[in-house]
mmCIF file of C-alpha atoms in Angstrom:
data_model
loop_
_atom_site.group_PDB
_atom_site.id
_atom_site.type_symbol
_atom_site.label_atom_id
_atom_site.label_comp_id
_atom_site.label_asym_id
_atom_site.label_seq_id
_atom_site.Cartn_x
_atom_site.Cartn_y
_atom_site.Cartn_z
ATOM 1 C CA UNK A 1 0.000 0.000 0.000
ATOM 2 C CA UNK A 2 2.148 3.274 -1.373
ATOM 3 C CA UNK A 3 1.236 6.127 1.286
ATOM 4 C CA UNK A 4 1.889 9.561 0.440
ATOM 5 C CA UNK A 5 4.007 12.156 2.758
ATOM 6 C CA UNK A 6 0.057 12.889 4.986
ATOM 7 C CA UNK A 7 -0.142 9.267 5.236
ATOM 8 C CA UNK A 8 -3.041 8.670 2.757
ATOM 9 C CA UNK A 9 -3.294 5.846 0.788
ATOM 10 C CA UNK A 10 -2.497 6.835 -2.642
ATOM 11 C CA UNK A 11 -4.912 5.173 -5.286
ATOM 12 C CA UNK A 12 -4.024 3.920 -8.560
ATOM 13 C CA UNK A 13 -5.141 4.915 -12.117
ATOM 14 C CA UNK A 14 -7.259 1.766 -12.222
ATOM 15 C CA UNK A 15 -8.656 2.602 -9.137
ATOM 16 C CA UNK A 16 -9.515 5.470 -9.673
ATOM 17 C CA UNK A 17 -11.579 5.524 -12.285
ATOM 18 C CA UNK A 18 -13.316 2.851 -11.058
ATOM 19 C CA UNK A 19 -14.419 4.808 -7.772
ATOM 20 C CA UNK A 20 -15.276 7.788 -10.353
ATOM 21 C CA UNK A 21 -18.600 7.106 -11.450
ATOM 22 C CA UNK A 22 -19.660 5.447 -7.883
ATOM 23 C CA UNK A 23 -20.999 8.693 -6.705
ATOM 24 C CA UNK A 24 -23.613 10.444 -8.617
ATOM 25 C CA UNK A 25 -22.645 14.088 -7.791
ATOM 26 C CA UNK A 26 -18.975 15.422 -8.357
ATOM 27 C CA UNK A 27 -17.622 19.265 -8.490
ATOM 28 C CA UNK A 28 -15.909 21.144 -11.078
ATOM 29 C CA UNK A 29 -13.666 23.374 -10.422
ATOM 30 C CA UNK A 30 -12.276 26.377 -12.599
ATOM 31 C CA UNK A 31 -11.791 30.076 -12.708
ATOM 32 C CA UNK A 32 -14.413 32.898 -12.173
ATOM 33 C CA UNK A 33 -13.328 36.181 -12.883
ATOM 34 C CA UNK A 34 -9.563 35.028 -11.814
ATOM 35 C CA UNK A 35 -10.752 33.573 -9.027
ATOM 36 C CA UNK A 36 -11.147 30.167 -7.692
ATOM 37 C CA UNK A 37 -15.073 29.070 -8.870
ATOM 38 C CA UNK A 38 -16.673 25.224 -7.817
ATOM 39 C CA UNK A 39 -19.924 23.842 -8.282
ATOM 40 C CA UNK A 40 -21.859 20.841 -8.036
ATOM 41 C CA UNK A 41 -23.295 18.745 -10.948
ATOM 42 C CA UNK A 42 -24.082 15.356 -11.905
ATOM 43 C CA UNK A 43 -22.775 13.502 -14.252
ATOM 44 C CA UNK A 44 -21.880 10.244 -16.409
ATOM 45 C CA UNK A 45 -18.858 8.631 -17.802
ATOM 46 C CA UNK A 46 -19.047 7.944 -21.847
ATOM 47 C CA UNK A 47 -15.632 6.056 -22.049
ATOM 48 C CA UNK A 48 -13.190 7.966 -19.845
ATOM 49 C CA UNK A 49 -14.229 10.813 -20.538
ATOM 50 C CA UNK A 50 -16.557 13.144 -17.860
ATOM 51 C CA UNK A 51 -19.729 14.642 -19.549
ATOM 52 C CA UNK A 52 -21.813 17.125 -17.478
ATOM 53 C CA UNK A 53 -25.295 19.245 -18.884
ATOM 54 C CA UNK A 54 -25.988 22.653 -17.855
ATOM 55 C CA UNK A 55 -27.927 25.245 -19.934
ATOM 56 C CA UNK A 56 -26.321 26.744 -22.967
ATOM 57 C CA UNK A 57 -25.784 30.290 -21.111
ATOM 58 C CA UNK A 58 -24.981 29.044 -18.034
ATOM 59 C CA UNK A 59 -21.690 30.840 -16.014
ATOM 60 C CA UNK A 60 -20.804 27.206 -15.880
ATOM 61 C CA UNK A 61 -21.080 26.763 -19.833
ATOM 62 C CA UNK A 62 -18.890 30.111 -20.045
ATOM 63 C CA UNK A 63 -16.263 29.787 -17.557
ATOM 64 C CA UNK A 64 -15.335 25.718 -18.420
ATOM 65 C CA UNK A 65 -15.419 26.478 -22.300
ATOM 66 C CA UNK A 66 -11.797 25.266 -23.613
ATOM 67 C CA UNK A 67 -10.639 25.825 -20.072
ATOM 68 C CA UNK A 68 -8.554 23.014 -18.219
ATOM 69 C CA UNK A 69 -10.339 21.975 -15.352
ATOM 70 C CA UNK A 70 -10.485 19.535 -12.260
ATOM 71 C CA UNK A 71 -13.150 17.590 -11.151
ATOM 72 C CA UNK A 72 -13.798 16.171 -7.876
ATOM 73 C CA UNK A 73 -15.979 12.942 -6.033
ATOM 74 C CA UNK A 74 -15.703 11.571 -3.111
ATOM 75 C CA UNK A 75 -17.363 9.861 -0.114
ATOM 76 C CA UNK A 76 -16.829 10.043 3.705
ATOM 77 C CA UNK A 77 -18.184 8.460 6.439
ATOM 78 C CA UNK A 78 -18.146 10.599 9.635
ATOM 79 C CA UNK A 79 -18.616 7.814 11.784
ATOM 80 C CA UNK A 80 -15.416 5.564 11.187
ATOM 81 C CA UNK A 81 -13.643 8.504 9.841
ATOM 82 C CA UNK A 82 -12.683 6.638 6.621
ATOM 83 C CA UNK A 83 -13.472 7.678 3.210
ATOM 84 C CA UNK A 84 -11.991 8.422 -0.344
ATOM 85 C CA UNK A 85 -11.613 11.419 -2.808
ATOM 86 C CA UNK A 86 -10.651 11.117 -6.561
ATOM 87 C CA UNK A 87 -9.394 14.285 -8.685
ATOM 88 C CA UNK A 88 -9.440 14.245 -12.162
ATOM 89 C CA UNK A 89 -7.927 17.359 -14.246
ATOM 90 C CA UNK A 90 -7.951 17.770 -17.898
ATOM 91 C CA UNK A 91 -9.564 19.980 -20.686
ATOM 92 C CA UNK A 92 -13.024 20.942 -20.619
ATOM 93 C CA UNK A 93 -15.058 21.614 -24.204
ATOM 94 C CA UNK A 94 -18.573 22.529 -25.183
ATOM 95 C CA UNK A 95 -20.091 19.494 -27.739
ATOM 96 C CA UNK A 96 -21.750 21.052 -30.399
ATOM 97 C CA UNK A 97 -21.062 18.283 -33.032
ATOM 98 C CA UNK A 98 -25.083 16.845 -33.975
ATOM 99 C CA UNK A 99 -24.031 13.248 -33.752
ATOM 100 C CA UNK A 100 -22.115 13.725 -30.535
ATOM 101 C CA UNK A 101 -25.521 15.366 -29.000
ATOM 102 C CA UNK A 102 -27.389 12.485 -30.226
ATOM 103 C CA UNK A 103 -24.633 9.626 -28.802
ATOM 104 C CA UNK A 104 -24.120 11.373 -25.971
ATOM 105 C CA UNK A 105 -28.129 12.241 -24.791
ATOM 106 C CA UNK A 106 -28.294 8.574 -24.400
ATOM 107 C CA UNK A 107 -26.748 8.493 -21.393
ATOM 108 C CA UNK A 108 -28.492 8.079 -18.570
ATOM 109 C CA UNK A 109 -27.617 11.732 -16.999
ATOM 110 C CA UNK A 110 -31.139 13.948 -16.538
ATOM 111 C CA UNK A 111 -30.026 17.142 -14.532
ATOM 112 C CA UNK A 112 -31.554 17.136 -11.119
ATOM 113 C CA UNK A 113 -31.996 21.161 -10.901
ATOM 114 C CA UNK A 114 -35.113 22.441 -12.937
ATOM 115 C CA UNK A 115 -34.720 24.109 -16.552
ATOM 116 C CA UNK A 116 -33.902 23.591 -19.601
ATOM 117 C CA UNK A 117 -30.304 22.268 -19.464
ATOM 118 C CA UNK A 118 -29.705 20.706 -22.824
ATOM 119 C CA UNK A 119 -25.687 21.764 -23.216
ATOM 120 C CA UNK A 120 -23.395 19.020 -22.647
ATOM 121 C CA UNK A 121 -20.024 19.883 -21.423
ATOM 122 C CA UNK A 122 -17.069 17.130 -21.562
ATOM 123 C CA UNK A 123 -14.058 16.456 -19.642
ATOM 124 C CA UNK A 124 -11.372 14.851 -21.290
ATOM 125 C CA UNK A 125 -9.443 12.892 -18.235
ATOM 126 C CA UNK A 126 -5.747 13.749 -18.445
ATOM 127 C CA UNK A 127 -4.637 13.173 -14.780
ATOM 128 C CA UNK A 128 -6.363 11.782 -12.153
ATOM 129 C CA UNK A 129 -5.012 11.240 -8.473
ATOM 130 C CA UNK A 130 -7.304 9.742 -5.593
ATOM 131 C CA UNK A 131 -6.083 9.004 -2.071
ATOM 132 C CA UNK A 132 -7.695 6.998 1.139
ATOM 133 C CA UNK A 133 -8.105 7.773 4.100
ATOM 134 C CA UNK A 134 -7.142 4.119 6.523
ATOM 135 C CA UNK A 135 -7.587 4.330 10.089
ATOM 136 C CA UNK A 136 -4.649 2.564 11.939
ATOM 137 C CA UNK A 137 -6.646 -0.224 12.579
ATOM 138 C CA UNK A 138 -7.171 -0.910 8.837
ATOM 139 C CA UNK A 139 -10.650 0.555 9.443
ATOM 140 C CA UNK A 140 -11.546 1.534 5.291
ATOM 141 C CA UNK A 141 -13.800 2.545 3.482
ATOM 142 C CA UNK A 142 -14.072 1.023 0.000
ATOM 143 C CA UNK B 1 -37.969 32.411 -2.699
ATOM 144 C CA UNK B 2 -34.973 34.027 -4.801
ATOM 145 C CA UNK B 3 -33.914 32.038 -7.985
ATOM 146 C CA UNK B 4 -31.327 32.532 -10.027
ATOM 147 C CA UNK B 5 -31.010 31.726 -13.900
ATOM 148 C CA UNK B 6 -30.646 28.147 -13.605
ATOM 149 C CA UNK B 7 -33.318 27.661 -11.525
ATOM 150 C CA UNK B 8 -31.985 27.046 -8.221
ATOM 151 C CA UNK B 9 -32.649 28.957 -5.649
ATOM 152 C CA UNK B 10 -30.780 31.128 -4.169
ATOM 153 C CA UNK B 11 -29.368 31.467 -0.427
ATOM 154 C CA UNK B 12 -29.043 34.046 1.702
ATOM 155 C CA UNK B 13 -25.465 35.128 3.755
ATOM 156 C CA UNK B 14 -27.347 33.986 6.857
ATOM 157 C CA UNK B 15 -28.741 30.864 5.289
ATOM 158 C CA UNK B 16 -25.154 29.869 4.024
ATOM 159 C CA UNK B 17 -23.478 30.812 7.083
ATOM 160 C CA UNK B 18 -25.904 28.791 8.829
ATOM 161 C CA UNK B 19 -25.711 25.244 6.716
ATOM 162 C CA UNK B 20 -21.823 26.105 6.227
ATOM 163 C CA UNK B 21 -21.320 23.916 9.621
ATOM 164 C CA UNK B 22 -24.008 21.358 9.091
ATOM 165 C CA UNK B 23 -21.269 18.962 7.556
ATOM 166 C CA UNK B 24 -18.071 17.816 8.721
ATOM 167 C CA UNK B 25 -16.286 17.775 5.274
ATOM 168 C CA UNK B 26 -15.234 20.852 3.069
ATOM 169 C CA UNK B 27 -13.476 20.792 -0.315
ATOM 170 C CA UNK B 28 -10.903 23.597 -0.385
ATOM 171 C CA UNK B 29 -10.401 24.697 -4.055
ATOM 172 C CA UNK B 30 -6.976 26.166 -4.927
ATOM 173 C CA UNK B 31 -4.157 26.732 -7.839
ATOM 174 C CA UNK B 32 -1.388 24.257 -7.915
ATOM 175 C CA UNK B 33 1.450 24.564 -11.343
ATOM 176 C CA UNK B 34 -0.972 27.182 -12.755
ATOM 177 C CA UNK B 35 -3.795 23.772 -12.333
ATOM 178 C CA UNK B 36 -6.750 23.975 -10.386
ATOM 179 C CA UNK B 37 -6.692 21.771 -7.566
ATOM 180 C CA UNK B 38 -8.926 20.837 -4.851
ATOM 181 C CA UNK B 39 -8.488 18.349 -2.024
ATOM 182 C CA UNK B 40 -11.316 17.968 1.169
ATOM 183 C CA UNK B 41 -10.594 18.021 4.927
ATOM 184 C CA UNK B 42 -12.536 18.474 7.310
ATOM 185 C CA UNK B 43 -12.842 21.744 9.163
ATOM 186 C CA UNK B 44 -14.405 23.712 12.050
ATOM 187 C CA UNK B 45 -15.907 27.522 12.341
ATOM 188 C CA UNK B 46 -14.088 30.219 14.465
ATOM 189 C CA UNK B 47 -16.329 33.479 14.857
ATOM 190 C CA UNK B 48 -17.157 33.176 10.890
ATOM 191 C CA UNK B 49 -13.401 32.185 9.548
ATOM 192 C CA UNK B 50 -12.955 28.447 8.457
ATOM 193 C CA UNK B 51 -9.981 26.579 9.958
ATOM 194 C CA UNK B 52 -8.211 23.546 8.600
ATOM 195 C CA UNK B 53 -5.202 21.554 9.946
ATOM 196 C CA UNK B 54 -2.333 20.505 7.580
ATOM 197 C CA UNK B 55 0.989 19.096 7.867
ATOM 198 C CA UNK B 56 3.026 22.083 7.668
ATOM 199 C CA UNK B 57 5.099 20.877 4.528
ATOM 200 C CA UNK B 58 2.307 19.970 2.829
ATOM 201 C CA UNK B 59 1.633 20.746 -0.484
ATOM 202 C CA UNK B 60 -2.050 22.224 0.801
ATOM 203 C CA UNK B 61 -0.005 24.536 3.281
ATOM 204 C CA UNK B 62 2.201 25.737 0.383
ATOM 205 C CA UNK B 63 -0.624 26.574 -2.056
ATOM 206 C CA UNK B 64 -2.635 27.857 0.059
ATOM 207 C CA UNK B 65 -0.478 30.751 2.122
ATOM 208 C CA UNK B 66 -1.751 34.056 1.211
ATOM 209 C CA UNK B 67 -3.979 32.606 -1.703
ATOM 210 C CA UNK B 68 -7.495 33.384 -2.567
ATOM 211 C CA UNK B 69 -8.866 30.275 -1.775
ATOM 212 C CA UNK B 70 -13.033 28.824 -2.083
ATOM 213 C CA UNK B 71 -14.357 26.814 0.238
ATOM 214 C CA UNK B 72 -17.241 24.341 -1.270
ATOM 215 C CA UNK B 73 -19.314 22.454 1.427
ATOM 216 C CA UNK B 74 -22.701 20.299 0.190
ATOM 217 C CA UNK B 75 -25.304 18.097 1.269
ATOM 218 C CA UNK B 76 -27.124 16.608 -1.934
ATOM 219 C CA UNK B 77 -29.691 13.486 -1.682
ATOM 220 C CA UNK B 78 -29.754 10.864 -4.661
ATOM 221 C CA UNK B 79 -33.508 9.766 -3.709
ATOM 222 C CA UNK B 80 -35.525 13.212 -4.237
ATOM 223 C CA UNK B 81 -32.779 14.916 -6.165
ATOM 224 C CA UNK B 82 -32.642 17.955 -3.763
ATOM 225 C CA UNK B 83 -29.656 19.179 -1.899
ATOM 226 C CA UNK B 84 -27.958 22.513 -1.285
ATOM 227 C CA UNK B 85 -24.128 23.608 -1.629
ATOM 228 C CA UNK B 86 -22.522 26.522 -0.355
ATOM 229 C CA UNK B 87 -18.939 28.392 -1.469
ATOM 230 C CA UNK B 88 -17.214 30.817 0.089
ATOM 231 C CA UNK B 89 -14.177 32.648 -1.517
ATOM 232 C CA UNK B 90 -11.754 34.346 0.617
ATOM 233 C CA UNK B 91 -7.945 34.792 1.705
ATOM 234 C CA UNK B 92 -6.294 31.824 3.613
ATOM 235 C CA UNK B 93 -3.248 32.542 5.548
ATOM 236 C CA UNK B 94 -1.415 30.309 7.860
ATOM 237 C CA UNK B 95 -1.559 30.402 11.190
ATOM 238 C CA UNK B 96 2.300 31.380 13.448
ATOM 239 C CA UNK B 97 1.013 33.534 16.515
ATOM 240 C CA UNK B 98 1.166 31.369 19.262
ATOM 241 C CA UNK B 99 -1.383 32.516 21.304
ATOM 242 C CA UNK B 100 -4.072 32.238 17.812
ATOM 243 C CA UNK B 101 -2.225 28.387 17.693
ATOM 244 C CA UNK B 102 -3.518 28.439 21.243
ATOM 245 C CA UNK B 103 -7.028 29.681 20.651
ATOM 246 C CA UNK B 104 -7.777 27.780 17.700
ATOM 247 C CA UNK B 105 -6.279 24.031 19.382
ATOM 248 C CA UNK B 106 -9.405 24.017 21.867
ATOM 249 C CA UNK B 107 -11.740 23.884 19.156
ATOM 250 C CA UNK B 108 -13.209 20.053 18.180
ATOM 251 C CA UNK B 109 -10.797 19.976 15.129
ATOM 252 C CA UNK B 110 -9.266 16.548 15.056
ATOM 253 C CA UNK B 111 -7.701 16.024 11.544
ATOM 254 C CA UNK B 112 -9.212 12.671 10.195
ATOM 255 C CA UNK B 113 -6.283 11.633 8.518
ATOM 256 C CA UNK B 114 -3.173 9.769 10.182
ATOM 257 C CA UNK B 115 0.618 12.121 10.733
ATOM 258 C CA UNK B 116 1.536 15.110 12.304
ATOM 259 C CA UNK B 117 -1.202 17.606 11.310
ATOM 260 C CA UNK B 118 -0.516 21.262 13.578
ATOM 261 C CA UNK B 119 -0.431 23.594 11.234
ATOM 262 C CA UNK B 120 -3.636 25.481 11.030
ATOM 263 C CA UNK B 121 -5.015 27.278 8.045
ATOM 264 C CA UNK B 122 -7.456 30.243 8.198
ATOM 265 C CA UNK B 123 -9.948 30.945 5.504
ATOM 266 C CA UNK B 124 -11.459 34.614 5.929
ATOM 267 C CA UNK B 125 -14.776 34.128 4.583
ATOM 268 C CA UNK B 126 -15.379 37.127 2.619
ATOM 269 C CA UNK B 127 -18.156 36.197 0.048
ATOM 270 C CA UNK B 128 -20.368 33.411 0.406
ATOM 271 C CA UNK B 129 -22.851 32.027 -2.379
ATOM 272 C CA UNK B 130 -25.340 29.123 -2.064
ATOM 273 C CA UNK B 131 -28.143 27.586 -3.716
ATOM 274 C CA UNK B 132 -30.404 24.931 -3.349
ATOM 275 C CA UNK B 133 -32.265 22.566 -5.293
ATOM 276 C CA UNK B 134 -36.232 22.600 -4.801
ATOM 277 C CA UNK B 135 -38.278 19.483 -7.233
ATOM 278 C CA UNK B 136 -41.149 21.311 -8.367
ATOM 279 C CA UNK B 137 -43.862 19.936 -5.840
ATOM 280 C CA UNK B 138 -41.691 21.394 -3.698
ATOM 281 C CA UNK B 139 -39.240 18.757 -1.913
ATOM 282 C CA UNK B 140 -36.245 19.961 -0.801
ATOM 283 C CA UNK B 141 -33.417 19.477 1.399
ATOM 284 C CA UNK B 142 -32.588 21.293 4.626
#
């Protein structure tokens, strides 16, 4: 088990992107009038690659257009103190390509906030790093 | 009820403030290389600042001192699709004055993760944003 210098498990590629898609919600993060900007969505793998909907002139939409961005999940449990996060970086584009639209409203991703949010947003996964937290005891969570 | 161009509704400073402690896990959101970067700890309140602890040579100590720095917390539930999140943006400096170190080592801030974590961070919260998801017959999350 390779531990990093804060003593959390450090997760492999593999594993990594298989924890990605366990949680439904994840958070992108990116720049906002040069500063520091995260929000909520959910989301769906198609391949490797991250896609996210929002509406067409969404900040969101705006801010992540051909911008490199990360994009966080992760799950806790407060009562053993255990838990996982995985952060995948890589460039963000708008899909405006009909057949992509078609292949990629498929998916089984419906936007839990009200409106029309028919703009699909992809993240291309370049890096991605995840660490564990393991409790002395070998208390994990998986 | 507020809502903004998405459709979510919008929080108030008091309303963020107040669900800003309701969970135990933050995700501070930072530049790392010219990258965003974002990594979660858990945290505690002081007056209206958010405090971390980090290993002081870690890489979240280093890209954090006197950075702008946002601070996402959320509570989001996969069943009715409703949840809130909260973000506040604001300077983080570390912590040296012994008597602050002093102050801010009574509060319930035990770092969840295994090593030597003393350092404390301080983020000044000085704008906070929030919204909340509401299903249209009205379910939402608290």
């Amino acid at each position: 088990m390779k531990t990093d210098s804060a003593g959390l498990q450090v997760l492999s590629w593999e594993e990594c992107m298989r924890l990605l898609p366990e949680v439904p919600i994840g958070r992108i993060v990116f720049t906002e009038n040069a500063l520091p900007a995260v929000q909520p969505v959910n989301f769906c793998l198609y391949g490797s690659d991250i896609v996210i909907k929002t509406a067409p002139g969404s900040k969101l939409a705006a801010a992540t257009r051909d911008a490199v961005v990360a994009f966080e999940v992760d799950d806790f449990d407060v009562r053993t103190r255990t838990g996982w996060s995985v952060t995948a970086v890589g460039h963000a584009r708008a899909v405006y390509d009909p057949e992509e639209i078609e292949r990629l409203s498929e998916l089984p991703l419906q936007a839990w906030a009200p409106g029309n949010r028919d703009h699909f947003i992809v993240v291309r996964v370049e890096q991605i790093t995840g660490r564990r937290i393991v409790q002395p005891d070998g208390t994990r969570r998986e």
